[in-house]
Tab-separated table of C-alpha atoms in Angstrom:
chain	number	residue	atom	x	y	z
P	1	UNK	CA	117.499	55.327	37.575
P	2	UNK	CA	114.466	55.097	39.742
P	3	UNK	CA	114.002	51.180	40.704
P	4	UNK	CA	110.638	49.573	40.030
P	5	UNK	CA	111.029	46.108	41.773
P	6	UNK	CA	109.379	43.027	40.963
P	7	UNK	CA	108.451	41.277	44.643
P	8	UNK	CA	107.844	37.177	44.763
P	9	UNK	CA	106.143	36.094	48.362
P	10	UNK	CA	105.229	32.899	49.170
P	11	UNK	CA	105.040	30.498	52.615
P	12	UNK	CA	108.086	28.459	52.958
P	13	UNK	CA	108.893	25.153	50.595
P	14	UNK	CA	106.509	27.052	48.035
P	15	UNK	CA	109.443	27.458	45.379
P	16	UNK	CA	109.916	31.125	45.231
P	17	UNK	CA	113.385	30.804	44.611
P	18	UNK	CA	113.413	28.145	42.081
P	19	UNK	CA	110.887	30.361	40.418
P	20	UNK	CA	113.263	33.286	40.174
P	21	UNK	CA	115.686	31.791	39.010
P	22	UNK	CA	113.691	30.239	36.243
P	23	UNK	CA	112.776	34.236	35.758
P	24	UNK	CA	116.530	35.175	35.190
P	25	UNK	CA	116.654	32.564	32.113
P	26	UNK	CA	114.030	35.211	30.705
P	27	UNK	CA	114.885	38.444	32.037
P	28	UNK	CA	118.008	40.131	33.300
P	29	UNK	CA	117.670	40.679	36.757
P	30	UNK	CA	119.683	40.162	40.271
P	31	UNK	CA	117.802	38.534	43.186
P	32	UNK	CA	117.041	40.559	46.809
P	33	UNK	CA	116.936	37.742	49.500
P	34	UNK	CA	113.823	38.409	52.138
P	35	UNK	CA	114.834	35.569	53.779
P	36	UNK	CA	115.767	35.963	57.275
P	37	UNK	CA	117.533	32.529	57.892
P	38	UNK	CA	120.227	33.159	54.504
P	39	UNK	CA	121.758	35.330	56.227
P	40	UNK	CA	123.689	33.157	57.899
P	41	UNK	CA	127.026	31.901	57.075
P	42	UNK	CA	127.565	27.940	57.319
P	43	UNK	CA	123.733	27.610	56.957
P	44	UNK	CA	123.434	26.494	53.744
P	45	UNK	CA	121.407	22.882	53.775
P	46	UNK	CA	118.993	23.544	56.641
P	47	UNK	CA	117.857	27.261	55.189
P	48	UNK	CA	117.598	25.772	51.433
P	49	UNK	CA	120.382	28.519	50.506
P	50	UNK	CA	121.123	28.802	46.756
P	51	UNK	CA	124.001	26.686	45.540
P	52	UNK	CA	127.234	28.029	44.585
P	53	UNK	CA	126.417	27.365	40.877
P	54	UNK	CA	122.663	29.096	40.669
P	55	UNK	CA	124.609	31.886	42.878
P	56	UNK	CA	127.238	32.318	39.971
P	57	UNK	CA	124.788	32.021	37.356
P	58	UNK	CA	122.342	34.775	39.269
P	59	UNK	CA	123.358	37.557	41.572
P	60	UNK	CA	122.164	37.103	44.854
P	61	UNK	CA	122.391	40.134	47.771
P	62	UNK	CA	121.633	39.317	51.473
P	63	UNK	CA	122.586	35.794	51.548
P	64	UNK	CA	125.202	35.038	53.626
P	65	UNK	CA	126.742	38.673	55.276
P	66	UNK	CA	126.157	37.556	59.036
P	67	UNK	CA	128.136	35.114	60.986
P	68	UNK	CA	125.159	33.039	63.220
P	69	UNK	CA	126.618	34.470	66.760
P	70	UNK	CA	125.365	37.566	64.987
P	71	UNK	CA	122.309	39.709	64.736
P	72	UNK	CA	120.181	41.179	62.018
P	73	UNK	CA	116.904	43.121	62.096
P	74	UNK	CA	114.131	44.463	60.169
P	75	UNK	CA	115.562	48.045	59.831
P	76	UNK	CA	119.061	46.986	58.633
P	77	UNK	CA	117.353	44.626	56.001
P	78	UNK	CA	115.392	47.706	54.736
P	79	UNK	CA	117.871	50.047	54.283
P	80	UNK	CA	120.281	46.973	52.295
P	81	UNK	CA	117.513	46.506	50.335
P	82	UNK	CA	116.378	50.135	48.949
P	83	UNK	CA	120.360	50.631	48.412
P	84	UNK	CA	120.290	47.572	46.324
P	85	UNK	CA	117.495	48.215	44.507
P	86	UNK	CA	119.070	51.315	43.633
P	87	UNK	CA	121.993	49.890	42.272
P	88	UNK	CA	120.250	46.633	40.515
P	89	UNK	CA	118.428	49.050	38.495
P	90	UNK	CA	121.332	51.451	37.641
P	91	UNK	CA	123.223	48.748	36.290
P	92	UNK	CA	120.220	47.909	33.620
P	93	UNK	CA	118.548	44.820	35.694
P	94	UNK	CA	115.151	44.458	37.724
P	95	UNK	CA	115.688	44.209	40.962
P	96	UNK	CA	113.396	41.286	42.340
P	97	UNK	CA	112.608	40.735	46.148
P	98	UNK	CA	112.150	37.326	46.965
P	99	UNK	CA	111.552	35.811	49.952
P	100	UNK	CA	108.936	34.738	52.707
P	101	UNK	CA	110.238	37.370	55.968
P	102	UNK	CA	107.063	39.115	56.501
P	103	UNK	CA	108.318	41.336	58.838
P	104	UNK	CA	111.547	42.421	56.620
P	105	UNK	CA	108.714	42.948	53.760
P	106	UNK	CA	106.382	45.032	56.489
P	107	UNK	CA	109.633	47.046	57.000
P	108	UNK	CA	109.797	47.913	53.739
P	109	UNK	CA	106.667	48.674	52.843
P	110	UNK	CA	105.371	50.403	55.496
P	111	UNK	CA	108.723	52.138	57.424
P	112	UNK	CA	109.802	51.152	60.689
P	113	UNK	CA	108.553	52.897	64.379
P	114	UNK	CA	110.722	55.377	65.415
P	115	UNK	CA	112.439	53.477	68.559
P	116	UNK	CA	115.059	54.574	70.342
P	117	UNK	CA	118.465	52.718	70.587
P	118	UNK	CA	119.523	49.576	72.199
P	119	UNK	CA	120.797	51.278	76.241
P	120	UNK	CA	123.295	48.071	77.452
P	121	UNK	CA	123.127	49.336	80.663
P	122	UNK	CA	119.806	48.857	80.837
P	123	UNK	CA	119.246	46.061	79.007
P	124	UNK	CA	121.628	44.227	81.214
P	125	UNK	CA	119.692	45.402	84.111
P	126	UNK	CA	116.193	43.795	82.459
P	127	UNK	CA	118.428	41.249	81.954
P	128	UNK	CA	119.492	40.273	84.928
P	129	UNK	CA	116.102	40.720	86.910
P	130	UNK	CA	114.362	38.281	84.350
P	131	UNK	CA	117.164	35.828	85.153
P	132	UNK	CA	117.135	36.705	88.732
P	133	UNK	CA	112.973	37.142	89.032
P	134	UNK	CA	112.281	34.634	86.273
P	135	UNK	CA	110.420	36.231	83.289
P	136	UNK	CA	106.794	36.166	83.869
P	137	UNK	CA	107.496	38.269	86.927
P	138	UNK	CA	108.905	40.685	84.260
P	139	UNK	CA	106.109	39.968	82.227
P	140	UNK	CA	103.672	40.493	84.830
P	141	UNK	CA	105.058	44.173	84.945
P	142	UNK	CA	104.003	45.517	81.883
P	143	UNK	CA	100.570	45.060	83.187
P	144	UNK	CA	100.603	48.071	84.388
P	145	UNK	CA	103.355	49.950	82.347
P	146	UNK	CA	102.150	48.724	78.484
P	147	UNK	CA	98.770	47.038	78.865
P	148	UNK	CA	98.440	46.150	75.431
P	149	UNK	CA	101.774	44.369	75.017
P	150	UNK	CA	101.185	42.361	78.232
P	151	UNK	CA	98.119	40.874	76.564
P	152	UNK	CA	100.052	40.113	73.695
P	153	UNK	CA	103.375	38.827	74.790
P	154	UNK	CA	103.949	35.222	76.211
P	155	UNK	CA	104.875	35.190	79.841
P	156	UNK	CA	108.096	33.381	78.457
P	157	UNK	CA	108.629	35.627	76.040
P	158	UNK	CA	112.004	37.065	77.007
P	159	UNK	CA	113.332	38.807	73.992
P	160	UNK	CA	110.279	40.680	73.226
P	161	UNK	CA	109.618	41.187	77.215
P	162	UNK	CA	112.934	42.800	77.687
P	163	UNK	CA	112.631	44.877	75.199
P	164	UNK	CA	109.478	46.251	76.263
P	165	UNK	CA	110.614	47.150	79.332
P	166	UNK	CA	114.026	48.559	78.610
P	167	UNK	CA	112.404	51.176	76.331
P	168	UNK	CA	110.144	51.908	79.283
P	169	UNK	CA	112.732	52.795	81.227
P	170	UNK	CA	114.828	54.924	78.609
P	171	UNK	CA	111.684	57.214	77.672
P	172	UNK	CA	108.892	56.359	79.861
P	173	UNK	CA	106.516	55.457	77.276
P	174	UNK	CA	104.974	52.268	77.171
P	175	UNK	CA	106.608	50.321	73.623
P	176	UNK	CA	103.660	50.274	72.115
P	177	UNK	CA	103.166	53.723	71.872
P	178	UNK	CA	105.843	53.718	69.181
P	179	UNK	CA	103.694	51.788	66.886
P	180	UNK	CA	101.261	54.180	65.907
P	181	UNK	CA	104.200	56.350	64.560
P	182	UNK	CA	104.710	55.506	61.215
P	183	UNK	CA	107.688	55.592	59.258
P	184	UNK	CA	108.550	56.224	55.665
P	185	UNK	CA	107.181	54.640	53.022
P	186	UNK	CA	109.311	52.453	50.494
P	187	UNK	CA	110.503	54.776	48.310
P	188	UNK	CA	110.114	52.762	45.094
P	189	UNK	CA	106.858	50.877	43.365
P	190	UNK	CA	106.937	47.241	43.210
P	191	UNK	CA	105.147	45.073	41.398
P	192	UNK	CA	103.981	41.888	44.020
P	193	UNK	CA	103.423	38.514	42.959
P	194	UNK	CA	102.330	35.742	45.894
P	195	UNK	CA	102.382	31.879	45.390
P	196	UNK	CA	99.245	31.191	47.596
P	197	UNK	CA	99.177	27.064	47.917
P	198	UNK	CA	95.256	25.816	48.402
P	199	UNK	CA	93.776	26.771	51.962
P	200	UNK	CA	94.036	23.322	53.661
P	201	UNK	CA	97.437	23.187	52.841
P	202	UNK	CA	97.971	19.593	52.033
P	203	UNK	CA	99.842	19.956	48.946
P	204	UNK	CA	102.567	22.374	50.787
P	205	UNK	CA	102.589	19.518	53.400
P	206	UNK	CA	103.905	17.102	51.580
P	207	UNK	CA	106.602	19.490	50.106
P	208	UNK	CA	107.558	20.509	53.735
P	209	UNK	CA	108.151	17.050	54.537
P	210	UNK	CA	109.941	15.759	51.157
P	211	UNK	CA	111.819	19.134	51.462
P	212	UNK	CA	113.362	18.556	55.302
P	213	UNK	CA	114.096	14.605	54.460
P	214	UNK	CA	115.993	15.970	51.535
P	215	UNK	CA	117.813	18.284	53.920
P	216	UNK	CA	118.537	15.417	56.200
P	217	UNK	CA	119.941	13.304	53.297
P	218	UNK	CA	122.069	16.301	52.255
P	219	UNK	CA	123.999	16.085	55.561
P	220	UNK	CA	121.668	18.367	57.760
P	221	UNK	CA	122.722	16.920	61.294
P	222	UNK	CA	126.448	17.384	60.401
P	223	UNK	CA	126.203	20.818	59.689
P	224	UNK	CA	124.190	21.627	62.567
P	225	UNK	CA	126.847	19.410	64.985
P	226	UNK	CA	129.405	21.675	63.309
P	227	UNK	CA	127.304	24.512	64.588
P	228	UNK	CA	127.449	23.395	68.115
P	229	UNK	CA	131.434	22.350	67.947
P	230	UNK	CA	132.088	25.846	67.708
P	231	UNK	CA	131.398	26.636	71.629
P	232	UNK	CA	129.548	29.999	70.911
P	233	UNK	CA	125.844	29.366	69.953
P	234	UNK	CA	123.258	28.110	72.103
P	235	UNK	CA	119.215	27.942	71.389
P	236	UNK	CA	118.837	31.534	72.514
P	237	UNK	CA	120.741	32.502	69.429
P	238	UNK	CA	118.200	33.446	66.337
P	239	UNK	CA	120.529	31.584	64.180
P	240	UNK	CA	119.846	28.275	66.362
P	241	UNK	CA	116.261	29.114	67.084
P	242	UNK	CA	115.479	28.744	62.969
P	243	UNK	CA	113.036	26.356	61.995
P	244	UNK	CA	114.566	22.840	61.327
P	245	UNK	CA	118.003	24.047	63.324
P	246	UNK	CA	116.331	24.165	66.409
P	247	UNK	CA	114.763	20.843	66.364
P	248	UNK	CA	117.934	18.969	65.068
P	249	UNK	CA	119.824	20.934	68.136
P	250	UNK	CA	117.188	19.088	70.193
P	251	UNK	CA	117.680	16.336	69.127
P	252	UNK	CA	121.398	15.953	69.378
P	253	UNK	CA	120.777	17.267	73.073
P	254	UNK	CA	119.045	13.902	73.273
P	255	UNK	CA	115.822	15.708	73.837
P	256	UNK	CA	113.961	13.713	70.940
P	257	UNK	CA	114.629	10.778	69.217
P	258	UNK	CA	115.434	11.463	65.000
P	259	UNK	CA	111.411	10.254	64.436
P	260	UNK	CA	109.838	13.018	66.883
P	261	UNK	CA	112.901	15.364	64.937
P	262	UNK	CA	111.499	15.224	61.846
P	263	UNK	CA	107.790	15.056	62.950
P	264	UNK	CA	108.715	18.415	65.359
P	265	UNK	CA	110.267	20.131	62.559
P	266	UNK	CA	107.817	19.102	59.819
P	267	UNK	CA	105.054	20.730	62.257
P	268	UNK	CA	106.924	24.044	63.073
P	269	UNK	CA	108.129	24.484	59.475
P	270	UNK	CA	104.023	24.040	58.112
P	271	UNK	CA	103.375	26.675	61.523
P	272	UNK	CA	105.210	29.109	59.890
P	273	UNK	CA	103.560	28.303	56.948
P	274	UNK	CA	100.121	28.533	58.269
P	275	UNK	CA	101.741	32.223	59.287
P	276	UNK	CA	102.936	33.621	56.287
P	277	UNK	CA	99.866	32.423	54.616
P	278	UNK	CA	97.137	34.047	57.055
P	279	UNK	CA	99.830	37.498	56.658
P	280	UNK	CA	99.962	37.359	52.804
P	281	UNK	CA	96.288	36.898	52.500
P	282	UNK	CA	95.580	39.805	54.751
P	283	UNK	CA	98.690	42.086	55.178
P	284	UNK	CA	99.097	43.085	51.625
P	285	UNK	CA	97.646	46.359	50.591
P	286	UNK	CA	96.986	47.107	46.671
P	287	UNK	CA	96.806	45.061	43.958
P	288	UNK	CA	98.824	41.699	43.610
P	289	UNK	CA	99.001	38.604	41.122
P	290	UNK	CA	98.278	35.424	42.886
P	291	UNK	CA	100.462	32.579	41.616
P	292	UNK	CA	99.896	28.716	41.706
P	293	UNK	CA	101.886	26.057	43.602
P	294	UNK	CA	102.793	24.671	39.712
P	295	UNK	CA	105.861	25.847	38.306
P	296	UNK	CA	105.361	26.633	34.560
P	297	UNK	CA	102.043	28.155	34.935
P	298	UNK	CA	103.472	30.593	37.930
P	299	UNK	CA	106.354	31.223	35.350
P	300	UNK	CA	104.048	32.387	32.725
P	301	UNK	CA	102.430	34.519	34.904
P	302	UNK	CA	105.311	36.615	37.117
P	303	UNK	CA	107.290	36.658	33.059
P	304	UNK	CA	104.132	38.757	31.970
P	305	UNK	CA	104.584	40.890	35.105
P	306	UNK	CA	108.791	41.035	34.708
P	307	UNK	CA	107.829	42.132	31.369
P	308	UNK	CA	105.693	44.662	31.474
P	309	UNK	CA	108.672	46.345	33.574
P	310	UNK	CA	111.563	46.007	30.851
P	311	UNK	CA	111.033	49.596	29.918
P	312	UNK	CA	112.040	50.396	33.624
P	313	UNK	CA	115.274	48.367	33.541
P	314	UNK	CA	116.541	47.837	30.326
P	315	UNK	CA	116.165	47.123	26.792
């Protein structure tokens, strides 16, 4: 059966989730994480993960298959996802895709640059120099190899700066060359439906904030310390670097006290807001529905949209 997926964006603390869910009461269907942070095993309090019980009650895919010393990208979440899709609809359920990882949802949409594999001989090389050099040396190289990248990239910028360079020196073409080939299109329609809180944000504030004290009640430091007892994750780790993680890290370091914690991590997690907000309002192509910040009345609307796909997954 060709899958027609339902898709529910939204910035972080918006309630995409809690609105699926209160979907599935209406509609069979199995949820498609976009989330980039669920991934991650032993991150359940800090990344607002699911509970057991909504998990048992719901299907969930892509929550929890990496360990945090791990890595996960764009390319690997878009081929999970169009195999699930697949299979969500072939058992007689919409697939929906919910989530706020613009990038994984990019990937999706629009196919993924043709770039050539990871070299570790090279990449330890890059490596090595940018330890060696310090990385706005290496930065200061691609001034000349991949002008437009050096204006975009932070000096400091050492994931994205290594990269750069090591596919220089695998193919000799600057890495931004590789953007302008496209890849394949998502092979499925979707139907997209983004919560899209008021533009000065105020209301999503206070969520942010009532959302991470929550997290901090439900034992957030103690599952971040039991991060750190392991011996294998530091703040170069994605896993660490997620919003909320990283600033708790910090602050057992004894780099801020808990009141500059929760202000630091209130402030990154609205960033990211501000982020997914200015991408959703301009990196969407076609048409969308627009959803509220209130529950019911965002219910009433993404039902009429689930609905008007039953014929495409089931009686």
């Amino acid at each position: 059966m060709q899958p027609c997926a339902l898709v529910i964006l939204g910035p972080t603390a918006s309630g995409k989730s809690a609105l699926a869910l209160a979907l599935a009461k209406e509609v069979p269907l199995e949820i498609i994480s976009l989330d980039s942070a669920l991934i991650y095993r032993g991150m359940d309090i800090g990344t607002a993960k699911p509970t057991p019980g909504e998990r048992a009650a719901v299907p969930h895919h892509l929550i929890d298959i990496c360990d945090p010393a791990e890595s996960y990208s764009a390319a690997a979440f878009r081929e999970d996802c169009i195999r699930l899709a697949g299979e969500i609809a072939a058992r007689g359920k919409l697939p929906v895709i919910c989530g706020g990882t613009m990038l994984y949802y990019k990937a999706l949409v629009d196919g993924l640059s043709p770039l050539p594999p990871t070299d570790p001989a090279i990449r330890s090389q890059v490596s090595a120099a940018g330890e060696s050099e310090g990385w706005p040396a290496l930065h200061a190289r691609l001034k000349d190899i991949d002008p437009p990248l050096y204006a975009r990239l932070s000096p400091n910028d050492r994931q994205r700066v290594s990269r750069a360079l090591e596919v220089y020196y695998m193919t000799g073409r600057p890495l931004s060359s590789f953007y302008q080939e496209k890849g394949r299109a998502c092979p499925f329609p979707r139907l997209e439906s983004v919560i899209l809180p008021k533009a000065d944000r105020s209301d999503l504030r206070v969520l942010i904030k009532e959302r991470f004290l929550k997290m901090l009640e439900d034992g957030l430091i103690a599952e971040v310390e039991a991060l750190r007892a392991r011996g294998d994750l530091t703040l170069s780790h994605p896993s660490v670097r997620c919003v909320g993680y990283r600033q708790v890290w910090e602050y057992l370091d004894g780099t801020f006290s808990y009141s500059e914690m929760v202000e630091r991590a209130v402030i990154a997690t609205c960033h990211l807001a501000k982020h997914q907000m200015t991408w959703l309002r301009g990196g969407l192509s076609g048409e969308r529905t627009v959803l509220p910040l209130e529950r019911q009345a965002a219910l009433e609307k993404v039902l009429s949209l689930a609905l008007s796909l039953q014929g495409r997954f089931g009686d």
